[in-house]
């Protein structure tokens, strides 16, 4: 029987194959059309891609690749969002050409809830969730009735609960998996209270809770010292593939040559090195 986790892994592997074939298929057409991607930069009409992204690391990575693509006649205009809802709504409405901020479970959950028609183009990196100290900082002496803040969206919330289980703080129903909610907690020796908040707001909860599970990019943006993190998701685990952050486009534009070229550059060795050097393990390339 295929589990939910395996389903996501299979989907991402299929995505990689589709992306490879799409690049092969569009190469000749793009070269033939001087107004598109791979033509002569001196004669091509410039193409502008408006890409929605959260500030760190997504917008920073897009700015990094912008100069290379500009030389090829593709101008990347980054629209920065500070929440996880507007980038998908704007993309579905055609207000932007692509976005870069989310993983596949979130994209699928969002589509089911909102009826959007969006397609992942390629995966770029994984941002391990981390458990950060608030009023408490000792996992060996967790106060009874401690409050732990986690992301309120279903996919990252389930991910956070699984991280808490890996630390021995709670026990979850083994059948819950990627769909776990606080209702699936079957063991809670410290009687911890799970407090949900929107992912970008979690750093603000730290003074008021004992611990918070925070997305890697949100912690980066908030300037939280990574040395304070108590535990993180395993960078070599299956979660790294499942929760890889994606470049996403409208389904009808999934084979757009400029978008495919952006995807190709985002999967380049230069970007891999940039991520490794810039984020020192808080963001991990997955290509």
PDB file of C-alpha atoms in Angstrom:
ATOM      1  CA  UNK A   1       0.000   0.000   0.000  1.00  0.00           C
ATOM      2  CA  UNK A   2       1.386   3.427  -0.930  1.00  0.00           C
ATOM      3  CA  UNK A   3       1.651   5.763   2.070  1.00  0.00           C
ATOM      4  CA  UNK A   4       1.082   9.517   1.894  1.00  0.00           C
ATOM      5  CA  UNK A   5       4.801  10.096   2.388  1.00  0.00           C
ATOM      6  CA  UNK A   6       5.704   7.735  -0.470  1.00  0.00           C
ATOM      7  CA  UNK A   7       3.133   9.432  -2.687  1.00  0.00           C
ATOM      8  CA  UNK A   8       4.912  12.768  -2.295  1.00  0.00           C
ATOM      9  CA  UNK A   9       8.305  11.194  -3.007  1.00  0.00           C
ATOM     10  CA  UNK A  10       6.987   9.536  -6.170  1.00  0.00           C
ATOM     11  CA  UNK A  11       5.438  12.830  -7.292  1.00  0.00           C
ATOM     12  CA  UNK A  12       8.709  14.683  -6.860  1.00  0.00           C
ATOM     13  CA  UNK A  13      10.672  12.031  -8.754  1.00  0.00           C
ATOM     14  CA  UNK A  14       8.122  12.240 -11.556  1.00  0.00           C
ATOM     15  CA  UNK A  15       8.440  16.021 -11.473  1.00  0.00           C
ATOM     16  CA  UNK A  16      12.182  15.782 -12.015  1.00  0.00           C
ATOM     17  CA  UNK A  17      11.665  13.568 -15.085  1.00  0.00           C
ATOM     18  CA  UNK A  18       8.986  15.863 -16.525  1.00  0.00           C
ATOM     19  CA  UNK A  19      11.231  18.894 -16.034  1.00  0.00           C
ATOM     20  CA  UNK A  20      14.112  17.138 -17.834  1.00  0.00           C
ATOM     21  CA  UNK A  21      11.953  16.148 -20.807  1.00  0.00           C
ATOM     22  CA  UNK A  22      10.402  19.617 -20.999  1.00  0.00           C
ATOM     23  CA  UNK A  23      13.841  21.219 -21.241  1.00  0.00           C
ATOM     24  CA  UNK A  24      14.800  18.881 -24.061  1.00  0.00           C
ATOM     25  CA  UNK A  25      11.533  19.524 -25.865  1.00  0.00           C
ATOM     26  CA  UNK A  26      11.637  23.296 -25.694  1.00  0.00           C
ATOM     27  CA  UNK A  27      15.285  23.786 -26.585  1.00  0.00           C
ATOM     28  CA  UNK A  28      14.977  23.922 -30.356  1.00  0.00           C
ATOM     29  CA  UNK A  29      11.876  26.121 -30.281  1.00  0.00           C
ATOM     30  CA  UNK A  30      13.504  28.581 -27.934  1.00  0.00           C
ATOM     31  CA  UNK A  31      16.620  28.813 -30.080  1.00  0.00           C
ATOM     32  CA  UNK A  32      14.551  29.376 -33.182  1.00  0.00           C
ATOM     33  CA  UNK A  33      12.596  32.230 -31.625  1.00  0.00           C
ATOM     34  CA  UNK A  34      14.873  35.205 -31.016  1.00  0.00           C
ATOM     35  CA  UNK A  35      12.235  36.708 -28.749  1.00  0.00           C
ATOM     36  CA  UNK A  36      12.436  33.881 -26.232  1.00  0.00           C
ATOM     37  CA  UNK A  37      14.993  32.291 -24.023  1.00  0.00           C
ATOM     38  CA  UNK A  38      18.035  30.853 -25.725  1.00  0.00           C
ATOM     39  CA  UNK A  39      18.338  33.140 -28.707  1.00  0.00           C
ATOM     40  CA  UNK A  40      21.014  35.775 -29.332  1.00  0.00           C
ATOM     41  CA  UNK A  41      20.898  38.155 -26.341  1.00  0.00           C
ATOM     42  CA  UNK A  42      21.848  41.074 -28.603  1.00  0.00           C
ATOM     43  CA  UNK A  43      18.806  40.649 -30.845  1.00  0.00           C
ATOM     44  CA  UNK A  44      16.232  39.002 -28.566  1.00  0.00           C
ATOM     45  CA  UNK A  45      13.296  40.905 -27.198  1.00  0.00           C
ATOM     46  CA  UNK A  46      13.680  40.884 -23.401  1.00  0.00           C
ATOM     47  CA  UNK A  47      11.356  38.670 -21.395  1.00  0.00           C
ATOM     48  CA  UNK A  48      10.228  39.737 -17.936  1.00  0.00           C
ATOM     49  CA  UNK A  49       9.195  37.145 -15.376  1.00  0.00           C
ATOM     50  CA  UNK A  50       7.461  38.399 -12.248  1.00  0.00           C
ATOM     51  CA  UNK A  51       8.170  35.850  -9.524  1.00  0.00           C
ATOM     52  CA  UNK A  52       6.547  35.918  -6.096  1.00  0.00           C
ATOM     53  CA  UNK A  53       8.763  34.873  -3.195  1.00  0.00           C
ATOM     54  CA  UNK A  54       9.142  35.124   0.539  1.00  0.00           C
ATOM     55  CA  UNK A  55      12.122  37.283   1.529  1.00  0.00           C
ATOM     56  CA  UNK A  56      14.624  34.719   2.820  1.00  0.00           C
ATOM     57  CA  UNK A  57      16.053  32.690   1.195  1.00  0.00           C
ATOM     58  CA  UNK A  58      13.791  32.648  -1.854  1.00  0.00           C
ATOM     59  CA  UNK A  59      14.006  36.285  -2.931  1.00  0.00           C
ATOM     60  CA  UNK A  60      17.745  36.285  -2.219  1.00  0.00           C
ATOM     61  CA  UNK A  61      18.280  33.243  -4.427  1.00  0.00           C
ATOM     62  CA  UNK A  62      16.237  34.827  -7.219  1.00  0.00           C
ATOM     63  CA  UNK A  63      18.299  38.014  -6.974  1.00  0.00           C
ATOM     64  CA  UNK A  64      21.442  35.891  -7.228  1.00  0.00           C
ATOM     65  CA  UNK A  65      20.337  34.243 -10.497  1.00  0.00           C
ATOM     66  CA  UNK A  66      18.912  37.484 -11.886  1.00  0.00           C
ATOM     67  CA  UNK A  67      22.198  38.772 -13.324  1.00  0.00           C
ATOM     68  CA  UNK A  68      22.900  35.573 -15.270  1.00  0.00           C
ATOM     69  CA  UNK A  69      19.405  35.478 -16.717  1.00  0.00           C
ATOM     70  CA  UNK A  70      19.510  39.167 -17.585  1.00  0.00           C
ATOM     71  CA  UNK A  71      22.456  38.417 -19.864  1.00  0.00           C
ATOM     72  CA  UNK A  72      20.212  35.932 -21.687  1.00  0.00           C
ATOM     73  CA  UNK A  73      17.375  38.424 -22.112  1.00  0.00           C
ATOM     74  CA  UNK A  74      15.279  37.319 -19.138  1.00  0.00           C
ATOM     75  CA  UNK A  75      14.566  39.948 -16.510  1.00  0.00           C
ATOM     76  CA  UNK A  76      13.511  38.585 -13.111  1.00  0.00           C
ATOM     77  CA  UNK A  77      11.244  40.942 -11.189  1.00  0.00           C
ATOM     78  CA  UNK A  78      10.772  39.699  -7.633  1.00  0.00           C
ATOM     79  CA  UNK A  79       7.554  40.447  -5.758  1.00  0.00           C
ATOM     80  CA  UNK A  80       8.100  39.803  -2.056  1.00  0.00           C
ATOM     81  CA  UNK A  81       5.339  38.317   0.116  1.00  0.00           C
ATOM     82  CA  UNK A  82       5.412  37.863   3.873  1.00  0.00           C
ATOM     83  CA  UNK A  83       2.670  35.254   4.092  1.00  0.00           C
ATOM     84  CA  UNK A  84       1.986  31.850   2.518  1.00  0.00           C
ATOM     85  CA  UNK A  85      -1.447  32.577   0.997  1.00  0.00           C
ATOM     86  CA  UNK A  86      -1.107  35.603  -1.291  1.00  0.00           C
ATOM     87  CA  UNK A  87       1.692  34.181  -3.508  1.00  0.00           C
ATOM     88  CA  UNK A  88      -0.553  31.329  -4.668  1.00  0.00           C
ATOM     89  CA  UNK A  89      -3.632  33.486  -5.066  1.00  0.00           C
ATOM     90  CA  UNK A  90      -1.666  36.026  -7.113  1.00  0.00           C
ATOM     91  CA  UNK A  91      -0.195  33.287  -9.298  1.00  0.00           C
ATOM     92  CA  UNK A  92      -3.554  31.635  -9.900  1.00  0.00           C
ATOM     93  CA  UNK A  93      -4.993  35.052 -10.871  1.00  0.00           C
ATOM     94  CA  UNK A  94      -2.157  35.643 -13.349  1.00  0.00           C
ATOM     95  CA  UNK A  95      -0.818  38.645 -11.424  1.00  0.00           C
ATOM     96  CA  UNK A  96       2.636  37.016 -11.298  1.00  0.00           C
ATOM     97  CA  UNK A  97       4.309  34.480 -13.606  1.00  0.00           C
ATOM     98  CA  UNK A  98       5.658  32.040 -11.019  1.00  0.00           C
ATOM     99  CA  UNK A  99       6.304  31.729  -7.327  1.00  0.00           C
ATOM    100  CA  UNK A 100       9.006  30.221  -5.148  1.00  0.00           C
ATOM    101  CA  UNK A 101       8.272  29.650  -1.452  1.00  0.00           C
ATOM    102  CA  UNK A 102       6.451  26.353  -0.846  1.00  0.00           C
ATOM    103  CA  UNK A 103       6.800  22.587  -0.811  1.00  0.00           C
ATOM    104  CA  UNK A 104       4.605  20.023  -2.553  1.00  0.00           C
ATOM    105  CA  UNK A 105       2.397  19.004   0.407  1.00  0.00           C
ATOM    106  CA  UNK A 106       1.513  22.659   1.016  1.00  0.00           C
ATOM    107  CA  UNK A 107       0.885  23.291  -2.693  1.00  0.00           C
ATOM    108  CA  UNK A 108      -1.443  20.295  -2.943  1.00  0.00           C
ATOM    109  CA  UNK A 109      -3.283  21.131   0.273  1.00  0.00           C
ATOM    110  CA  UNK A 110      -3.701  24.747  -0.829  1.00  0.00           C
ATOM    111  CA  UNK A 111      -5.028  23.661  -4.224  1.00  0.00           C
ATOM    112  CA  UNK A 112      -7.576  21.327  -2.697  1.00  0.00           C
ATOM    113  CA  UNK A 113      -8.839  24.024  -0.336  1.00  0.00           C
ATOM    114  CA  UNK A 114      -8.841  26.918  -2.809  1.00  0.00           C
ATOM    115  CA  UNK A 115      -9.370  25.351  -6.234  1.00  0.00           C
ATOM    116  CA  UNK A 116      -6.149  26.738  -7.704  1.00  0.00           C
ATOM    117  CA  UNK A 117      -4.561  25.220 -10.828  1.00  0.00           C
ATOM    118  CA  UNK A 118      -0.827  25.429 -10.155  1.00  0.00           C
ATOM    119  CA  UNK A 119       1.992  23.084 -11.163  1.00  0.00           C
ATOM    120  CA  UNK A 120       5.429  22.498  -9.635  1.00  0.00           C
ATOM    121  CA  UNK A 121       8.248  23.025 -12.144  1.00  0.00           C
ATOM    122  CA  UNK A 122      11.304  21.923 -10.162  1.00  0.00           C
ATOM    123  CA  UNK A 123      12.563  21.550  -6.594  1.00  0.00           C
ATOM    124  CA  UNK A 124      15.435  23.660  -5.276  1.00  0.00           C
ATOM    125  CA  UNK A 125      16.050  23.372  -1.553  1.00  0.00           C
ATOM    126  CA  UNK A 126      14.916  22.077   1.831  1.00  0.00           C
ATOM    127  CA  UNK A 127      14.521  24.257   4.926  1.00  0.00           C
ATOM    128  CA  UNK A 128      14.688  22.064   8.039  1.00  0.00           C
ATOM    129  CA  UNK A 129      12.177  22.909  10.740  1.00  0.00           C
ATOM    130  CA  UNK A 130      13.826  23.672  14.058  1.00  0.00           C
ATOM    131  CA  UNK A 131      12.697  23.688  17.678  1.00  0.00           C
ATOM    132  CA  UNK A 132      13.791  26.970  19.256  1.00  0.00           C
ATOM    133  CA  UNK A 133      13.846  27.963  22.933  1.00  0.00           C
ATOM    134  CA  UNK A 134      11.432  30.533  24.318  1.00  0.00           C
ATOM    135  CA  UNK A 135      10.870  30.736  28.051  1.00  0.00           C
ATOM    136  CA  UNK A 136      12.514  27.292  28.394  1.00  0.00           C
ATOM    137  CA  UNK A 137      15.663  25.912  26.808  1.00  0.00           C
ATOM    138  CA  UNK A 138      16.163  22.433  28.299  1.00  0.00           C
ATOM    139  CA  UNK A 139      14.513  19.477  26.575  1.00  0.00           C
ATOM    140  CA  UNK A 140      15.566  17.207  29.444  1.00  0.00           C
ATOM    141  CA  UNK A 141      13.519  19.272  31.893  1.00  0.00           C
ATOM    142  CA  UNK A 142      10.392  20.341  30.044  1.00  0.00           C
ATOM    143  CA  UNK A 143       7.979  22.093  32.420  1.00  0.00           C
ATOM    144  CA  UNK A 144       4.615  20.472  32.941  1.00  0.00           C
ATOM    145  CA  UNK A 145       1.931  22.305  30.939  1.00  0.00           C
ATOM    146  CA  UNK A 146       4.629  23.846  28.724  1.00  0.00           C
ATOM    147  CA  UNK A 147       3.366  25.709  25.657  1.00  0.00           C
ATOM    148  CA  UNK A 148       4.893  24.843  22.287  1.00  0.00           C
ATOM    149  CA  UNK A 149       4.031  26.970  19.241  1.00  0.00           C
ATOM    150  CA  UNK A 150       3.836  25.309  15.822  1.00  0.00           C
ATOM    151  CA  UNK A 151       2.760  26.432  12.315  1.00  0.00           C
ATOM    152  CA  UNK A 152      -1.002  26.611  11.896  1.00  0.00           C
ATOM    153  CA  UNK A 153      -1.134  25.386   8.285  1.00  0.00           C
ATOM    154  CA  UNK A 154      -1.897  21.641   8.079  1.00  0.00           C
ATOM    155  CA  UNK A 155       1.234  20.439   6.293  1.00  0.00           C
ATOM    156  CA  UNK A 156       3.817  22.349   8.331  1.00  0.00           C
ATOM    157  CA  UNK A 157       1.798  21.691  11.481  1.00  0.00           C
ATOM    158  CA  UNK A 158       1.985  17.937  10.888  1.00  0.00           C
ATOM    159  CA  UNK A 159       5.659  18.268  10.149  1.00  0.00           C
ATOM    160  CA  UNK A 160       6.190  20.117  13.450  1.00  0.00           C
ATOM    161  CA  UNK A 161       4.303  17.470  15.424  1.00  0.00           C
ATOM    162  CA  UNK A 162       6.464  14.758  13.874  1.00  0.00           C
ATOM    163  CA  UNK A 163       9.559  16.724  14.914  1.00  0.00           C
ATOM    164  CA  UNK A 164       8.249  16.927  18.496  1.00  0.00           C
ATOM    165  CA  UNK A 165       7.659  13.188  18.432  1.00  0.00           C
ATOM    166  CA  UNK A 166      11.223  12.571  17.229  1.00  0.00           C
ATOM    167  CA  UNK A 167      12.415  14.510  20.294  1.00  0.00           C
ATOM    168  CA  UNK A 168      10.342  12.317  22.616  1.00  0.00           C
ATOM    169  CA  UNK A 169       8.098  15.200  23.701  1.00  0.00           C
ATOM    170  CA  UNK A 170       4.863  13.634  22.413  1.00  0.00           C
ATOM    171  CA  UNK A 171       3.683  10.418  20.792  1.00  0.00           C
ATOM    172  CA  UNK A 172       1.477  10.420  17.703  1.00  0.00           C
ATOM    173  CA  UNK A 173      -0.930   7.906  16.265  1.00  0.00           C
ATOM    174  CA  UNK A 174       1.326   5.942  13.877  1.00  0.00           C
ATOM    175  CA  UNK A 175      -1.303   6.171  11.148  1.00  0.00           C
ATOM    176  CA  UNK A 176      -1.364   9.998  11.199  1.00  0.00           C
ATOM    177  CA  UNK A 177       1.866  10.568   9.253  1.00  0.00           C
ATOM    178  CA  UNK A 178       1.875  13.722   7.126  1.00  0.00           C
ATOM    179  CA  UNK A 179      -1.712  14.461   8.131  1.00  0.00           C
ATOM    180  CA  UNK A 180      -1.065  14.582  11.879  1.00  0.00           C
ATOM    181  CA  UNK A 181      -2.889  17.163  13.996  1.00  0.00           C
ATOM    182  CA  UNK A 182      -2.917  17.766  17.734  1.00  0.00           C
ATOM    183  CA  UNK A 183      -5.896  15.391  17.901  1.00  0.00           C
ATOM    184  CA  UNK A 184      -3.508  12.571  16.917  1.00  0.00           C
ATOM    185  CA  UNK A 185      -1.371  12.998  20.046  1.00  0.00           C
ATOM    186  CA  UNK A 186      -1.623   9.720  21.958  1.00  0.00           C
ATOM    187  CA  UNK A 187       1.126  10.350  24.503  1.00  0.00           C
ATOM    188  CA  UNK A 188       1.883  13.625  26.261  1.00  0.00           C
ATOM    189  CA  UNK A 189       3.882  13.008  29.450  1.00  0.00           C
ATOM    190  CA  UNK A 190       4.479  16.712  30.125  1.00  0.00           C
ATOM    191  CA  UNK A 191       0.916  17.721  29.230  1.00  0.00           C
ATOM    192  CA  UNK A 192       2.314  20.242  26.751  1.00  0.00           C
ATOM    193  CA  UNK A 193      -0.128  22.627  25.114  1.00  0.00           C
ATOM    194  CA  UNK A 194       0.193  22.996  21.347  1.00  0.00           C
ATOM    195  CA  UNK A 195      -0.292  26.625  20.297  1.00  0.00           C
ATOM    196  CA  UNK A 196      -0.854  27.256  16.580  1.00  0.00           C
ATOM    197  CA  UNK A 197       0.246  30.431  14.800  1.00  0.00           C
ATOM    198  CA  UNK A 198       0.847  31.425  11.181  1.00  0.00           C
ATOM    199  CA  UNK A 199       4.344  30.336  10.244  1.00  0.00           C
ATOM    200  CA  UNK A 200       5.748  33.851   9.606  1.00  0.00           C
ATOM    201  CA  UNK A 201       4.541  34.976  13.052  1.00  0.00           C
ATOM    202  CA  UNK A 202       6.175  32.181  15.067  1.00  0.00           C
ATOM    203  CA  UNK A 203       9.343  34.122  16.033  1.00  0.00           C
ATOM    204  CA  UNK A 204       7.118  36.685  17.767  1.00  0.00           C
ATOM    205  CA  UNK A 205       5.663  33.961  19.980  1.00  0.00           C
ATOM    206  CA  UNK A 206       9.023  33.025  21.552  1.00  0.00           C
ATOM    207  CA  UNK A 207       8.768  35.414  24.543  1.00  0.00           C
ATOM    208  CA  UNK A 208       5.349  33.965  25.418  1.00  0.00           C
ATOM    209  CA  UNK A 209       5.823  30.204  24.951  1.00  0.00           C
ATOM    210  CA  UNK A 210       8.310  27.640  26.199  1.00  0.00           C
ATOM    211  CA  UNK A 211       9.389  26.489  22.734  1.00  0.00           C
ATOM    212  CA  UNK A 212       8.441  27.113  19.094  1.00  0.00           C
ATOM    213  CA  UNK A 213       8.868  25.000  15.967  1.00  0.00           C
ATOM    214  CA  UNK A 214       9.897  27.445  13.246  1.00  0.00           C
ATOM    215  CA  UNK A 215      10.492  27.041   9.502  1.00  0.00           C
ATOM    216  CA  UNK A 216      14.139  27.504   8.566  1.00  0.00           C
ATOM    217  CA  UNK A 217      13.482  30.442   6.252  1.00  0.00           C
ATOM    218  CA  UNK A 218      11.299  32.185   8.845  1.00  0.00           C
ATOM    219  CA  UNK A 219      14.030  31.816  11.477  1.00  0.00           C
ATOM    220  CA  UNK A 220      16.564  33.215   9.011  1.00  0.00           C
ATOM    221  CA  UNK A 221      14.393  36.190   8.176  1.00  0.00           C
ATOM    222  CA  UNK A 222      13.785  36.916  11.860  1.00  0.00           C
ATOM    223  CA  UNK A 223      17.516  36.845  12.585  1.00  0.00           C
ATOM    224  CA  UNK A 224      17.257  34.029  15.122  1.00  0.00           C
ATOM    225  CA  UNK A 225      20.691  32.682  16.055  1.00  0.00           C
ATOM    226  CA  UNK A 226      20.896  29.206  14.539  1.00  0.00           C
ATOM    227  CA  UNK A 227      23.204  28.131  17.362  1.00  0.00           C
ATOM    228  CA  UNK A 228      20.217  28.289  19.708  1.00  0.00           C
ATOM    229  CA  UNK A 229      18.212  25.631  17.855  1.00  0.00           C
ATOM    230  CA  UNK A 230      17.574  22.588  20.036  1.00  0.00           C
ATOM    231  CA  UNK A 231      16.707  20.018  17.355  1.00  0.00           C
ATOM    232  CA  UNK A 232      16.085  20.113  13.600  1.00  0.00           C
ATOM    233  CA  UNK A 233      14.684  17.836  10.958  1.00  0.00           C
ATOM    234  CA  UNK A 234      17.263  15.436   9.543  1.00  0.00           C
ATOM    235  CA  UNK A 235      18.791  17.002   6.427  1.00  0.00           C
ATOM    236  CA  UNK A 236      19.425  13.544   4.959  1.00  0.00           C
ATOM    237  CA  UNK A 237      15.949  12.182   5.633  1.00  0.00           C
ATOM    238  CA  UNK A 238      13.055  11.498   3.309  1.00  0.00           C
ATOM    239  CA  UNK A 239      11.554  14.745   4.611  1.00  0.00           C
ATOM    240  CA  UNK A 240      14.234  16.656   2.698  1.00  0.00           C
ATOM    241  CA  UNK A 241      12.714  15.381  -0.554  1.00  0.00           C
ATOM    242  CA  UNK A 242       9.093  15.580   0.569  1.00  0.00           C
ATOM    243  CA  UNK A 243       9.448  19.189   1.731  1.00  0.00           C
ATOM    244  CA  UNK A 244      11.691  20.489  -1.023  1.00  0.00           C
ATOM    245  CA  UNK A 245      10.773  24.087  -1.902  1.00  0.00           C
ATOM    246  CA  UNK A 246       9.514  24.458  -5.454  1.00  0.00           C
ATOM    247  CA  UNK A 247       9.365  26.842  -8.359  1.00  0.00           C
ATOM    248  CA  UNK A 248       5.639  26.862  -9.251  1.00  0.00           C
ATOM    249  CA  UNK A 249       3.712  28.173 -12.270  1.00  0.00           C
ATOM    250  CA  UNK A 250       0.168  28.109 -13.616  1.00  0.00           C
ATOM    251  CA  UNK A 251      -0.480  24.706 -15.175  1.00  0.00           C
ATOM    252  CA  UNK A 252      -1.123  26.266 -18.582  1.00  0.00           C
ATOM    253  CA  UNK A 253       2.349  27.848 -18.494  1.00  0.00           C
ATOM    254  CA  UNK A 254       4.285  24.862 -17.187  1.00  0.00           C
ATOM    255  CA  UNK A 255       6.200  24.569 -20.480  1.00  0.00           C
ATOM    256  CA  UNK A 256       6.940  28.301 -20.875  1.00  0.00           C
ATOM    257  CA  UNK A 257      10.579  28.472 -22.091  1.00  0.00           C
ATOM    258  CA  UNK A 258      11.508  31.391 -19.841  1.00  0.00           C
ATOM    259  CA  UNK A 259      10.118  29.654 -16.754  1.00  0.00           C
ATOM    260  CA  UNK A 260      11.912  26.436 -17.680  1.00  0.00           C
ATOM    261  CA  UNK A 261      15.156  28.353 -18.128  1.00  0.00           C
ATOM    262  CA  UNK A 262      14.722  29.927 -14.690  1.00  0.00           C
ATOM    263  CA  UNK A 263      14.188  26.426 -13.276  1.00  0.00           C
ATOM    264  CA  UNK A 264      17.332  25.190 -14.998  1.00  0.00           C
ATOM    265  CA  UNK A 265      19.442  28.005 -13.550  1.00  0.00           C
ATOM    266  CA  UNK A 266      17.954  27.469 -10.087  1.00  0.00           C
ATOM    267  CA  UNK A 267      19.258  23.898 -10.336  1.00  0.00           C
ATOM    268  CA  UNK A 268      22.772  24.979 -11.332  1.00  0.00           C
ATOM    269  CA  UNK A 269      26.044  24.334  -9.526  1.00  0.00           C
ATOM    270  CA  UNK A 270      26.388  28.079  -8.940  1.00  0.00           C
ATOM    271  CA  UNK A 271      23.124  28.148  -7.010  1.00  0.00           C
ATOM    272  CA  UNK A 272      24.056  25.011  -5.069  1.00  0.00           C
ATOM    273  CA  UNK A 273      27.293  26.660  -3.933  1.00  0.00           C
ATOM    274  CA  UNK A 274      25.502  29.926  -3.121  1.00  0.00           C
ATOM    275  CA  UNK A 275      23.005  28.122  -0.878  1.00  0.00           C
ATOM    276  CA  UNK A 276      25.701  26.121   0.915  1.00  0.00           C
ATOM    277  CA  UNK A 277      27.902  29.152   1.540  1.00  0.00           C
ATOM    278  CA  UNK A 278      25.174  31.687   2.296  1.00  0.00           C
ATOM    279  CA  UNK A 279      22.980  29.683   4.665  1.00  0.00           C
ATOM    280  CA  UNK A 280      25.436  27.257   6.316  1.00  0.00           C
ATOM    281  CA  UNK A 281      23.050  24.331   6.649  1.00  0.00           C
ATOM    282  CA  UNK A 282      19.851  26.211   7.491  1.00  0.00           C
ATOM    283  CA  UNK A 283      18.881  25.825   3.824  1.00  0.00           C
ATOM    284  CA  UNK A 284      19.961  22.662   1.993  1.00  0.00           C
ATOM    285  CA  UNK A 285      20.033  22.195  -1.811  1.00  0.00           C
ATOM    286  CA  UNK A 286      18.131  19.095  -2.952  1.00  0.00           C
ATOM    287  CA  UNK A 287      19.159  18.905  -6.612  1.00  0.00           C
TER     288      UNK A 287
END
